[in-house]
Structures are given as structure tokens and as C-alpha cells.
């Protein structure tokens, strides 16, 4: 008798704890076991099926412009929060899909995996391409950490289909090629046609082609869209009858508008059933009505599929839109409103980062930058950088990398951060408005900062009152977390990791401030020696600290049933110096450069950049009341005392 | 400005937490910083001097018999608890000092370092030995993990001193040889003679020889005994005058008896001052009076030395006795009554084990066996066995290895464990008496068990009442620890590690029990799934567990200022199977073999060995009240319920 404690319902995804922004909503996948982090997609699918746990996936296409790409990535983050098992990105032969352009299929899929932490399938078509081209694309995908390919034929170049000798003529050729050249590295998905491929001689012949694709090495099938659940259920039965045993996932297309439906139907050569036409035609100019009908239709069809007992997962053709699909998923109860997270930060889905379970707290609000700067690291021994004393962070020079770009355009930022600054105090006010959520004096809310691209995180809200007070006086906070003395790992705000555990935090505060305040602070800190660890550094790298040696200080950790201790967030003195460069540069790159050169506004930001210090404080006594606010109060008191005047 | 949070007064040594015995009193050294674990002896000495922290060290000689060796090792454990900076073991050329005999200098020093965790200096003499012999001894010492040598000339073979050409004639030759052959590997100590060496031409000439030894590479000096503090202080001044700058440690000889004093004086050719003779002669037949006088004398001389301000450490010639030296140290305030420990178990002083900071809980009461079985491990990546899934424990076949031997002789064990057993119940009674401390029915206290060579640990005393109850009913406990939810690291019972931290434990219970009880227990455990992890195994290796995968479960951990989390004790499923072999074998090796073959008593133990299960339970919910007692109660209740009859 050997039992296993399975069924712990642990999950991926979630907003970064310990951060001042709700960013890092790069939540990934679904409620899972620890094991899932190490599983291949086909294994995850099998396990979910075995446990009777239903799932969904989302299909996106690459956008046309860089701005649209930035928006799509935010959408990945938001929709990733619902817990898809995977997303997939289509391949547009006309759009240079394998290139390094911000809008290429390859780069969008790369971003989804590496920066949003989503399990991702990259589509790939093979017709009209040489073997070398295809192999090159696949090698690149592998290099970028992509692990799953949807192998497709693609559309012929001309009107009529002509077979190329020695070329790739069918998806099955691509499947064989992938297995020949890359062995078992990729999970391979192929397309199924519930009504038969429009160009197939017959439905039966098409089923035979599908079986060939599976025999050639495909791991599972996603179907073309269809309008009636019977269509899919019959198709599935027919597949099984000829010996196709791999998972077959129905492709769901929630009707979102009259024109998009017509276009899709034309492309796919499908016929819309008369009963649907009858409803749509009369309301074809009422988008909202069509969408509501589409949602109803999709929900009821999905319910029939799930109730059949043979369908475990649903694949959604989103058309890059959010509302309809999210609504369908919520009504079906598949959207995970509060997916618990395996770690307090979003886990990257890159295979080489699987074992990563420690990160410096500094990048809590900029996880994509952290991933970018550590992308060259070859492995993560002990779950982190190889040697903490030489982490060798990559340079971050291009603050305009599209996945680091602010979602807000320049005009918006100027409204939030001030068209014209009149002194350091106007900077204090910007920080204060960001914390309070109150509009600034021109009536604009400050919803992001150079260090935080999203509004204040729920956890940080707990500290709001104190944060407001100190920002108003020139302690410009960019990162903080409260202390936590053993809350359940399922706590909706601060919880993470498997259920049944307890999570802990040391209070943390990170801010920019003037040298006057630093001088007083250092006097005050003498009273707190050993209780409070501090690192104080300016842009030139002058570094004041009481940290013993160069050891990291664990500031977030968790204790779980039957596990070793996990300590996913640390204050690491060495990486702080790499973070310092980035944190100071953001003043200039994101803020100062909004203004004309030589303008007073720009000079104010430049002054702060040149003269302020970046400070971080840790209160080691996590079971007691957080003393960092007392440290700051004492500092202001000292500054106001007569002896200081 | 770069400050350091020094002065954290962390310490070594201490009794093993999480164990049913107070064993593992192999405490080592003194209150120290973490750094000390990585420091060489000479660096520790320097740091203690710099910080004004006074210390002591203890000299022992190798005993003549194996039984005496077992006793000496217990003495190392007990005296190690007082926190010596090091101990040293003398070299007896006549006693085959470099051999593998249990009583050789080499093996006694090896035991002190590896099994008692004591910083150790091995003496070595050089006269009448070949270079190859000496090199061989040094190589062996290095291989065993010894890091410090006291380089001595030794006594001449005949009455008169004859110089050997090409041989080692003086200690300085040995110092040079060590530095030539082993570079800086060893710390070298040499002897100083406050009155001059009896064979030296003059006091001045002897000082010159001493300086030569230091110039040749000696790191510090320990002096011959003396009777007046002025003698030492003058000697020290004279040394400094001729440029000897290394530490000079006074050798203190507390007079313990008339005859030992006379013998020592004869050997060392020293003269006893008249004022001492005047006191001793009249009381020469009163041992207690002489010892009390000796203690008084030593204390006042040591006070003078320490008050001089130039003496930082005191070296004691113990003559392998405990009482006098311990008393002097206690009166001087140098004996650390409650030395805090860097980890909850005693740290081995072997250089390759320096980074070791994780151990399975199973060997908590048998740390010497754990060290023996892991002595071949080459390194301790992540502070533990290289790959936890293949720890490759060495076999433990020889239960009579002298450092694993019970301190009690066979007759004693029979009195405790029963001259004649009448059934399983008489075994239950032995376990119960061990727990309660009450005498057995023949009036003998049970002070040790095959799995615990020492009486119940202080920590386990907290569980006494419950332990008594369950042992009486056939849950034969051999290891347990209470849960702890964040006690200060300075807690006198459960604390360990640097000050300012917090320590935690999950409740743990390990016991042998019958298959009937196991069957009921398994039913009960269903109710506690995921809260309680269990491993249940019999001698044949049938293994029942609910542990996920083969991951270790951390059961002791600590959170410290400015540090990463430390989790020094784990329940590791893989190593449990190695422990199981040892735990079952101890029934036979230590208990069954006390009785005649085929005797009923022996057959009872053999029956238990063959049929009982070894069970361990962890309550993962450490912040709640320990549920393991409830688990056991529920089990008994189930066994008593009518449905079970």
C-alpha cells in the first residue's frame, strides 16, 4: 500500500506580493500541483483529464503594430489571471512570423512564455517553405524556450493547391519533420475538422489524414470551430472509432459580431446553421445584441460539451478580444477568480527557469525587466542565480523594449506626472497622489509611476496611510511589503504556494530620498542595529550598509506540509547594485525625458537623480509590530529637533 | 562609511534538539559568530583576542584501554559543553600514537574532531622518527580532518640527548618540515618554557630557540605549567622583548593530588615553590583537601593572569579529569553554562563538513553514527548530501565501534532492560521507565536505551506525560520533538543560531509498534490527510507513506536577521530507509544479544524486531496544538471500540 497526498489544489499565477503595484499580473495557468511546473503540456493535459479537472485555453493572433503588441501583452497578463492551461499564437506567413519584429508570431509567443509566464503553443505552417526555413524557425523557437508547436499546412499560395515535390505539402510532413529533427523536444498539436477539411475528398478521408498526423507524432488535436455540440461529439466518436486516442479539444468561437462571423465563415468555408442565421440577421447592426447572443450560444454549447463527459478542456478563439470569452468562461465557472500562486511572484514558463524559486525583491514591480536581465543565465542552481556574489545581471539599456514600455502614452504621463514641475515638492506630490489614488491638482489620477506600471497592489493598500504620510515629506517609496507572521498559504491577499501551508514576510520599505534625510536616518538607525538591515546607495554607487558579509536576507518564505522551506524573495546586497542602476535610470528615461532639454522640469528630475539616495530597510523582527514607520518618524523628529536647525 | 553588524554573540555546541536523549552533548567551542565555523583556529584566537572575549582550552592524554576511551569520549562531550576554544590530545610514542587503535592519539583526536565536533590539536613529537614516518602521520591527520598540530621534540630514547644527523633533533625541525610538506594547511602550536627548558644552556638561549620555532612557522605558543603568575608574565614580557608577537597561552595545572603533582614535577623538572609545599605536605593524605587547595590556587593565579590584561586564553592540563578544571572554569566565569548552538545539532569540526547545515532527524540521538555513515561523502552541496535521492549511506555493521558503544557494561544493561523478559509488556515497561525516570520493578532506573545512550533531553521532558501514556500501551517511542511556533533563538531549551532570530519546529514522533496498532493507526490517519505526514516501515522494507514524491519535510528551521532561512533538520524519506536498517538492527545488536540464544527473552526481542513497524509522524500544522497525541488517542480508541473486537 503506497498512498499519495495528491489533490492539494495548488495554483499558478497571481499578482506580485511585496510590490507597490498590482503589476506582474502575469499570472499563469491554472490550479496545479507543484509537479506541474516540471510537466510538459501533454502531461498537464493528461493529469487534468485524469483528475476530472476542467480547463480552457485561449488563441490569439499577432497584432499589426507595436502599440497593439503592448496592449496584447497587458491582455495576456489579465487573461492569464483566469488560469488558462495554455495560450496559442497563430502564424501569419505574410507577417514575417519568424522574425525579431515586435509583432511577429515568434516574438509574441516568446513574450507570452518568458515575460507573462504562460504555457504557450506557437502555430507554424509549412507549405511554400523550405526545410531549412522551417528548421530555422523551430530552432529559434526552442532557443527562446517555446516547447509546443501547432503544426499546420497553411494556405496555398495560389487559388489552387499544387503539390510540391520534396516540399512540405501537408501538416503531416511538418509533424514528421519536427519529430525527425527535434525528437521528442516539442509537444505537437494538429488541427481537426469536425465537418471534414473543406478540401478533403470526404469526411472519412479527412479522418484518415488526421490519424496519419497522430501516428506521425502529434500529441493532441484542436478542432476548427463548429456551431453545434453534436457536430463535435460525432466527430470525436468517429475519431475514436478509427483508433485516434489522443486528446481532442473542441475549438469554441463565441460570436462577437456580424462581420467577424461572416469573414471567419468565408475563410473556413463553414456553413452557419439556419437557426443561428435566423437570430442574427435581424439584429446584425446591434453589436451588443449579437455579442450577448453569441455568449449565450457559446455557454449553452460548452455546457452540452462538458456535460457529455468526454470533453475536459475547451479552446477559445478569442480574436484578441477579452470580454466575450471572459464572460463565457465566468458563466461556465472555468475562470479562476482568485488563482493561488505557486510562489509570491509570477513563475516564468521557460523550461530552464523551472527550478527558479528565489528572486531579489527589488524587481517585484518590474518582473519583465528581471527576466530580461537574467535571460542569459544558463541555469538556476539552488533555484536562483548560480553564484549570488556574481549574479552578472545583463545591462538594461533599452527602456523602450516593448514589453517594458509603459501602457500609457507620453501625453497621459505628462498629465499624471506634471506638465511642469516647480520643485522637488511637486515630485513629492506625484508620489503621494499615486499612493492615495486621489487626483493631482490638475484633476488627473496618477495610476502609474516609472517604477510601477500598475496601480497600488492590494497588499500595499494595507500600508496606504503611512505611505501617504512619508511620501508627502520626501520619502519617495517605490516598493514595500508589510510583515506577516504565519498567515495561511490560502490567504487571498498574501497567500501563495500549496494549501495547508503558512507564509511569512519581513517588513520591507524601499525609497528615494535626499541626503539630508539620509544623514538623519543613519543616526536613527544606530538605535535599531541588528533589528533593521539597511542598504543606502546613490547613483555613483556610494554604498552604506550594516548587512553582514554579502549574504542575502530572506524577506518572504513559506512552510508547507511535507516540503522543505521555500524562501522566494530575498534582499540580496549584490543584485541591489544592479537594481540601483536601473532604478536611478528610470528617473531619466521615463520621467526627465518627457520634458525639453534644459527645461526646469527636466532639471528638477535630473537633480533628484544626481543627488538622492536609494534606501532599502528590512525589519528582521517579523513577529513584532513593523518598526520601519517608527524609524521614519524618528528621522523626521530628529530633522525637526532644535539641535538640527 | 561601511558598517558591520558584528557583535552578534552566536555560539557553538549544545545538546541535540529533537531527540529523546540529552546525548549529542558533543557541544563545541564557544559563543561565536557564524564566521567561526569557517575560521582556522589561529583566526578564532585572534578574533577572540580582538573582541576582548576570554577563552579556555583543555588538554587530554590518550587512555590505555578501549573502555577508558569510551569514557573519555563522554567526557569530551560533557566538557565540550562548557565551550572550550579547542582541546588537545597528547602524543605517546610508546603507545603506537599514529595507529588505528581505539586508544591511539590519532584516533582519539579524530574522534574529538569528527564525532564530538571539537576543534582539536594533535600533539606530535619528532625525535627518533624518520621523515617518512612523520610525513605519514601528518598525511593521516589531514585525511582525518585534523587541522592543528602541536609540534614537539619529544623525550630522548636514552638518558642522554644525542643529536641525529639528518634526523629531527628539535621541535623547530618538525615545524619546518610541516611547513615544507603541507604549506599552510596546519595551524602549528609550539611549547614555551616559562622557566626555560630544563636542558637549555640558559633561559635566554631557550627564548632564542622559541623565537626560531615561531620564525619557522609556528602560529602560537602554549606554555609548560608554572606555579606563580609572575613567572608567566615575566616570560611573556621577555618573549615580546625579543620580538615574539604570536599568542602565548599559559598552561594551567590545577593541583589535584599529592602524587600526581610529585610525578609531574619530576617529569617536568620543575620546582614546587616552598609556600605550596608548606600547605600540601601536612595534608598529603587528604585528597579532597589537596584538590580544594589546588582549585583555590589555580583560580587566584588565573585571576591574576586575566587581570594583567595581556592574557586572553587559559590552557588547562586536565590529566583527563573533570572536576577540578570544571570547578576552576566555573569560578572564573569562563564555563559557558548554556552555550548557544549554531544549529540544533552539534556541528562536526571536520573541515569538509563546515558547510553542512541539514541533517535527517532520525539520527538526532545517534549523531556519531550519522557522521560515521556519511564520512565518505565528499562534499555537502546545499549544506547536505549531494543528491537527496541517493544519499548512499555507508553500512553500519559494527555496532561495537568504540564511539558508538554504550557507556554501560552488559550487567548494567541487563539490570535496566530486564534479566528476563516475560513478554512484549515487559519491553513496554522498559520504555516507560526510561521515559518516566522511575525505577523498574527490580528497583533500577533505566537511563539509556539502544537508541538513546543518555537520559531524556530537557526538550523531550515537556512531552513526558504523553510519552509515558503511549509507551505503556505499546507505542514504543524513540524520538520526538514538540512543535514550536517562533521562539527566540536565545531560548535556553529550544534556541539555536545567532541572537535576534526565531526558531520553529513541526511536532515529530517516532516509534516502534505492532501491526495491530499500525492497522488502526492507518485508519485514523485518513482523517488527518495532509496535516500529518507519515512513514511506516517494517524490517523487510514494506513502506507505507503519504509523503508527496520523495521530498524532505523540514521539521526544524530558523529565521535570523540579515540571513537566508536555515532548515537544519528534515524528515527525509530516502534516508529514513537507511535509518530503518539501523534502528531495527539495534534491537538485536544491543538488546537481544544480551541474552542466551534460544532463550525466551531473546526470542521476545527477536519477535518485535521481525514483526513491529517503525513509524514516524510529522504534524505539519506547527502553529496549532500538536495533533499527534490525538492521532494516537484516536488509534487506541478505535482499537477498543466494539466494532474492532
Coordinates of N, CA, C and O in Angstrom, one line a residue, chain A residues 532-622:
Chain A
X532 N 17.1 46.2 12.3 CA 16.9 46.7 10.9 C 18.1 46.6 10.1 O 19.2 47.1 10.4
X533 N 18.0 45.9 9.0 CA 19.1 45.9 8.0 C 18.9 47.0 6.9 O 17.7 47.1 6.5
X534 N 19.9 47.7 6.6 CA 19.7 48.8 5.6 C 20.8 48.7 4.5 O 21.9 48.3 4.7
X535 N 20.4 49.2 3.3 CA 21.3 49.5 2.2 C 21.0 50.8 1.7 O 19.8 51.1 1.3
X536 N 21.9 51.7 1.6 CA 21.7 53.1 1.2 C 22.8 53.4 0.1 O 24.0 53.3 0.4
X537 N 22.3 53.8 -1.1 CA 23.3 53.9 -2.2 C 22.8 55.1 -3.0 O 21.6 55.4 -3.2
X538 N 23.8 55.9 -3.6 CA 23.4 56.9 -4.5 C 23.8 56.5 -5.9 O 24.4 55.4 -6.2
X539 N 23.6 57.4 -6.9 CA 23.7 57.0 -8.3 C 25.2 56.6 -8.6 O 25.5 55.8 -9.5
X540 N 26.1 57.2 -7.9 CA 27.5 57.0 -8.1 C 28.0 55.7 -7.5 O 29.1 55.3 -7.6
X541 N 27.1 55.0 -6.7 CA 27.5 53.8 -6.1 C 28.0 53.8 -4.7 O 28.5 52.8 -4.2
X542 N 28.0 55.0 -4.1 CA 28.4 55.1 -2.7 C 27.4 54.3 -1.9 O 26.2 54.5 -2.0
X543 N 27.9 53.4 -1.1 CA 27.1 52.3 -0.5 C 27.3 52.3 1.0 O 28.4 52.1 1.5
X544 N 26.2 52.4 1.7 CA 26.2 52.4 3.2 C 25.3 51.2 3.6 O 24.1 51.2 3.3
X545 N 25.9 50.3 4.4 CA 25.0 49.1 4.8 C 25.5 48.6 6.1 O 26.6 48.8 6.5
X546 N 24.6 47.9 6.8 CA 25.0 47.1 8.0 C 24.8 45.6 7.8 O 24.7 44.9 8.8
X547 N 24.7 45.2 6.5 CA 24.4 43.8 6.2 C 25.7 43.0 6.5 O 26.8 43.4 6.0
X548 N 25.6 41.9 7.2 CA 26.8 41.1 7.5 C 27.2 40.5 6.2 O 26.4 39.9 5.4
X549 N 28.5 40.6 5.9 CA 29.1 40.0 4.7 C 28.2 40.4 3.5 O 27.8 41.5 3.4
X550 N 28.1 39.6 2.5 CA 27.2 39.9 1.4 C 26.1 38.9 1.3 O 25.6 38.6 0.2
X551 N 25.6 38.5 2.4 CA 24.6 37.4 2.4 C 23.2 38.0 2.1 O 22.9 39.1 2.6
X552 N 22.4 37.3 1.3 CA 21.0 37.7 1.1 C 20.2 37.5 2.4 O 20.5 36.7 3.3
X553 N 19.2 38.4 2.6 CA 18.3 38.4 3.7 C 16.9 37.9 3.2 O 16.3 38.5 2.3
X554 N 16.5 36.7 3.6 CA 15.2 36.2 3.2 C 14.1 37.1 3.7 O 14.0 37.3 4.9
X555 N 13.2 37.6 2.9 CA 12.1 38.5 3.4 C 10.7 37.9 3.1 O 9.7 38.5 3.5
X556 N 10.6 36.9 2.3 CA 9.4 36.1 2.1 C 9.7 34.7 2.2 O 10.6 34.2 1.5
X557 N 9.0 33.9 3.0 CA 9.2 32.5 3.0 C 7.9 31.7 3.4 O 6.9 32.4 3.8
X558 N 7.9 30.4 3.0 CA 6.7 29.7 3.3 C 7.0 28.3 3.8 O 8.1 27.7 3.5
X559 N 6.1 27.8 4.7 CA 6.3 26.5 5.3 C 5.1 25.6 4.8 O 4.0 26.1 5.0
X560 N 5.4 24.5 4.2 CA 4.3 23.7 3.6 C 4.3 22.2 4.1 O 5.4 21.8 4.5
X561 N 3.2 21.6 4.1 CA 3.1 20.2 4.5 C 4.1 19.3 3.7 O 4.1 19.4 2.4
X562 N 4.9 18.6 4.3 CA 5.8 17.6 3.6 C 6.8 18.2 2.7 O 7.3 17.6 1.8
X563 N 7.1 19.5 2.9 CA 8.1 20.2 2.0 C 9.3 20.8 2.8 O 9.2 21.0 3.9
X564 N 10.3 21.1 2.0 CA 11.3 21.9 2.5 C 10.8 23.4 2.6 O 9.8 23.7 1.9
X565 N 11.5 24.2 3.3 CA 11.2 25.6 3.4 C 11.4 26.3 2.0 O 12.4 26.0 1.3
X566 N 10.5 27.1 1.6 CA 10.7 27.9 0.3 C 10.9 29.4 0.7 O 10.1 29.9 1.6
X567 N 11.9 30.0 0.2 CA 12.2 31.4 0.5 C 12.3 32.2 -0.8 O 13.4 32.5 -1.2
X568 N 11.2 32.5 -1.4 CA 11.2 33.0 -2.8 C 11.7 34.5 -3.0 O 12.1 34.8 -4.1
X569 N 11.7 35.3 -1.9 CA 12.1 36.6 -2.1 C 13.2 37.0 -1.1 O 13.0 36.8 0.1
X570 N 14.3 37.6 -1.6 CA 15.4 38.0 -0.7 C 15.8 39.4 -1.0 O 15.5 39.9 -2.1
X571 N 16.4 40.0 0.0 CA 17.1 41.3 -0.3 C 18.6 40.9 -0.4 O 19.2 40.5 0.5
X572 N 19.0 40.9 -1.7 CA 20.4 40.5 -2.0 C 21.3 41.7 -2.2 O 21.1 42.5 -3.1
X573 N 22.3 41.9 -1.4 CA 23.1 43.1 -1.5 C 23.8 43.2 -2.8 O 24.0 44.4 -3.3
X574 N 24.2 42.1 -3.4 CA 24.9 42.2 -4.7 C 24.0 42.7 -5.8 O 24.3 43.6 -6.6
X575 N 22.8 42.0 -5.9 CA 21.9 42.4 -7.0 C 21.3 43.8 -6.8 O 20.9 44.4 -7.7
X576 N 21.3 44.3 -5.5 CA 20.8 45.6 -5.3 C 21.6 46.6 -6.1 O 21.0 47.6 -6.5
X577 N 22.8 46.4 -6.3 CA 23.6 47.4 -7.0 C 23.3 47.4 -8.5 O 23.3 48.4 -9.2
X578 N 22.8 46.2 -9.0 CA 22.3 46.2 -10.4 C 21.0 46.9 -10.5 O 20.7 47.6 -11.4
X579 N 20.2 46.6 -9.5 CA 18.8 47.2 -9.4 C 19.0 48.8 -9.3 O 18.2 49.5 -9.9
X580 N 19.9 49.2 -8.5 CA 20.2 50.6 -8.3 C 20.4 51.3 -9.6 O 19.8 52.4 -9.9
X581 N 21.2 50.8 -10.5 CA 21.4 51.4 -11.8 C 20.1 51.6 -12.6 O 19.8 52.6 -13.2
X582 N 19.3 50.5 -12.5 CA 18.0 50.6 -13.2 C 17.0 51.6 -12.6 O 16.4 52.4 -13.3
X583 N 17.0 51.5 -11.3 CA 16.0 52.4 -10.5 C 16.4 53.9 -10.8 O 15.5 54.7 -11.0
X584 N 17.7 54.2 -10.7 CA 18.0 55.6 -11.0 C 17.8 56.0 -12.4 O 17.3 57.1 -12.7
X585 N 18.1 55.1 -13.4 CA 18.0 55.4 -14.8 C 16.5 55.7 -15.1 O 16.2 56.5 -16.0
X586 N 15.6 55.0 -14.4 CA 14.2 55.2 -14.7 C 13.7 56.7 -14.5 O 12.8 57.2 -15.2
X587 N 14.4 57.4 -13.6 CA 14.1 58.8 -13.4 C 14.3 59.6 -14.7 O 13.4 60.4 -15.1
X588 N 15.4 59.3 -15.3 CA 15.7 60.0 -16.6 C 15.0 59.4 -17.8 O 14.3 60.2 -18.5
X589 N 15.0 58.1 -17.9 CA 14.5 57.5 -19.2 C 12.9 57.7 -19.2 O 12.4 58.0 -20.3
X590 N 12.3 57.5 -18.1 CA 10.8 57.6 -18.2 C 10.2 58.9 -17.8 O 9.1 59.2 -18.2
X591 N 11.0 59.7 -17.0 CA 10.4 60.9 -16.5 C 11.0 62.2 -17.1 O 10.4 62.9 -17.8
X592 N 12.3 62.3 -16.8 CA 13.0 63.5 -17.3 C 12.8 63.8 -18.8 O 12.6 64.9 -19.3
X593 N 12.9 62.7 -19.5 CA 12.9 62.8 -21.0 C 11.5 63.2 -21.5 O 11.3 63.4 -22.7
X594 N 10.5 63.3 -20.6 CA 9.2 63.8 -21.1 C 9.3 65.3 -21.4 O 8.5 65.9 -22.1
X595 N 10.3 65.9 -20.8 CA 10.4 67.4 -20.9 C 11.6 67.8 -21.8 O 12.5 67.0 -22.1
X596 N 11.5 69.0 -22.3 CA 12.5 69.6 -23.2 C 13.9 69.6 -22.4 O 13.9 69.7 -21.2
X597 N 14.9 69.4 -23.2 CA 16.3 69.5 -22.6 C 16.4 70.9 -22.0 O 15.9 71.9 -22.5
X598 N 17.1 71.0 -20.9 CA 17.4 72.3 -20.2 C 16.1 72.9 -19.6 O 16.2 74.0 -18.9
X599 N 15.0 72.3 -19.8 CA 13.8 72.9 -19.1 C 13.9 72.7 -17.6 O 14.5 71.8 -17.2
X600 N 13.2 73.6 -16.8 CA 13.3 73.5 -15.4 C 12.8 72.1 -14.9 O 13.4 71.5 -14.0
X601 N 11.7 71.7 -15.5 CA 11.1 70.4 -15.1 C 12.2 69.3 -15.2 O 12.4 68.5 -14.3
X602 N 12.8 69.2 -16.4 CA 13.8 68.2 -16.6 C 15.0 68.3 -15.6 O 15.5 67.3 -15.1
X603 N 15.3 69.6 -15.3 CA 16.5 69.8 -14.4 C 16.1 69.3 -13.0 O 17.0 68.9 -12.2
X604 N 14.9 69.5 -12.6 CA 14.4 69.0 -11.3 C 14.6 67.5 -11.1 O 15.2 67.0 -10.2
X605 N 14.1 66.8 -12.2 CA 14.3 65.3 -12.1 C 15.8 65.0 -12.2 O 16.2 64.1 -11.4
X606 N 16.5 65.7 -13.0 CA 18.0 65.4 -13.1 C 18.7 65.6 -11.7 O 19.5 64.8 -11.3
X607 N 18.2 66.7 -11.0 CA 18.8 67.0 -9.7 C 18.5 65.8 -8.7 O 19.4 65.4 -8.0
X608 N 17.3 65.4 -8.7 CA 16.9 64.2 -7.8 C 17.8 63.0 -8.2 O 18.4 62.3 -7.3
X609 N 17.9 62.7 -9.5 CA 18.7 61.6 -10.0 C 20.1 61.7 -9.5 O 20.7 60.7 -9.0
X610 N 20.7 62.9 -9.6 CA 22.1 63.1 -9.2 C 22.3 63.1 -7.7 O 23.4 62.7 -7.3
X611 N 21.3 63.5 -6.9 CA 21.6 63.8 -5.5 C 20.9 62.9 -4.5 O 21.3 62.8 -3.4
X612 N 19.8 62.3 -4.9 CA 19.1 61.5 -3.9 C 19.8 60.1 -3.7 O 20.6 59.7 -4.5
X613 N 19.3 59.5 -2.6 CA 19.8 58.1 -2.3 C 18.6 57.1 -2.5 O 17.5 57.5 -2.3
X614 N 19.0 55.9 -2.9 CA 18.0 54.8 -2.9 C 18.3 54.0 -1.6 O 19.4 53.6 -1.3
X615 N 17.2 53.9 -0.8 CA 17.3 53.2 0.5 C 16.5 52.0 0.6 O 15.3 52.0 0.1
X616 N 17.0 50.9 1.1 CA 16.0 49.8 1.5 C 16.2 49.5 2.9 O 17.3 49.5 3.5
X617 N 15.1 49.2 3.6 CA 15.1 48.8 5.0 C 14.3 47.5 5.2 O 13.3 47.3 4.6
X618 N 14.9 46.6 6.0 CA 14.2 45.4 6.4 C 14.1 45.3 7.9 O 15.1 45.5 8.6
X619 N 12.9 45.1 8.4 CA 12.7 44.9 9.8 C 12.8 43.4 10.1 O 11.9 42.6 9.7
X620 N 13.9 42.9 10.7 CA 14.1 41.5 10.9 C 13.1 40.9 11.9 O 12.9 39.6 12.0
X621 N 12.5 41.7 12.8 CA 11.7 41.2 13.9 C 10.3 41.0 13.4 O 9.4 41.7 13.9
X622 N 10.1 40.1 12.5 CA 8.7 39.9 11.8 C 7.6 39.6 12.8 O 6.5 39.9 12.5

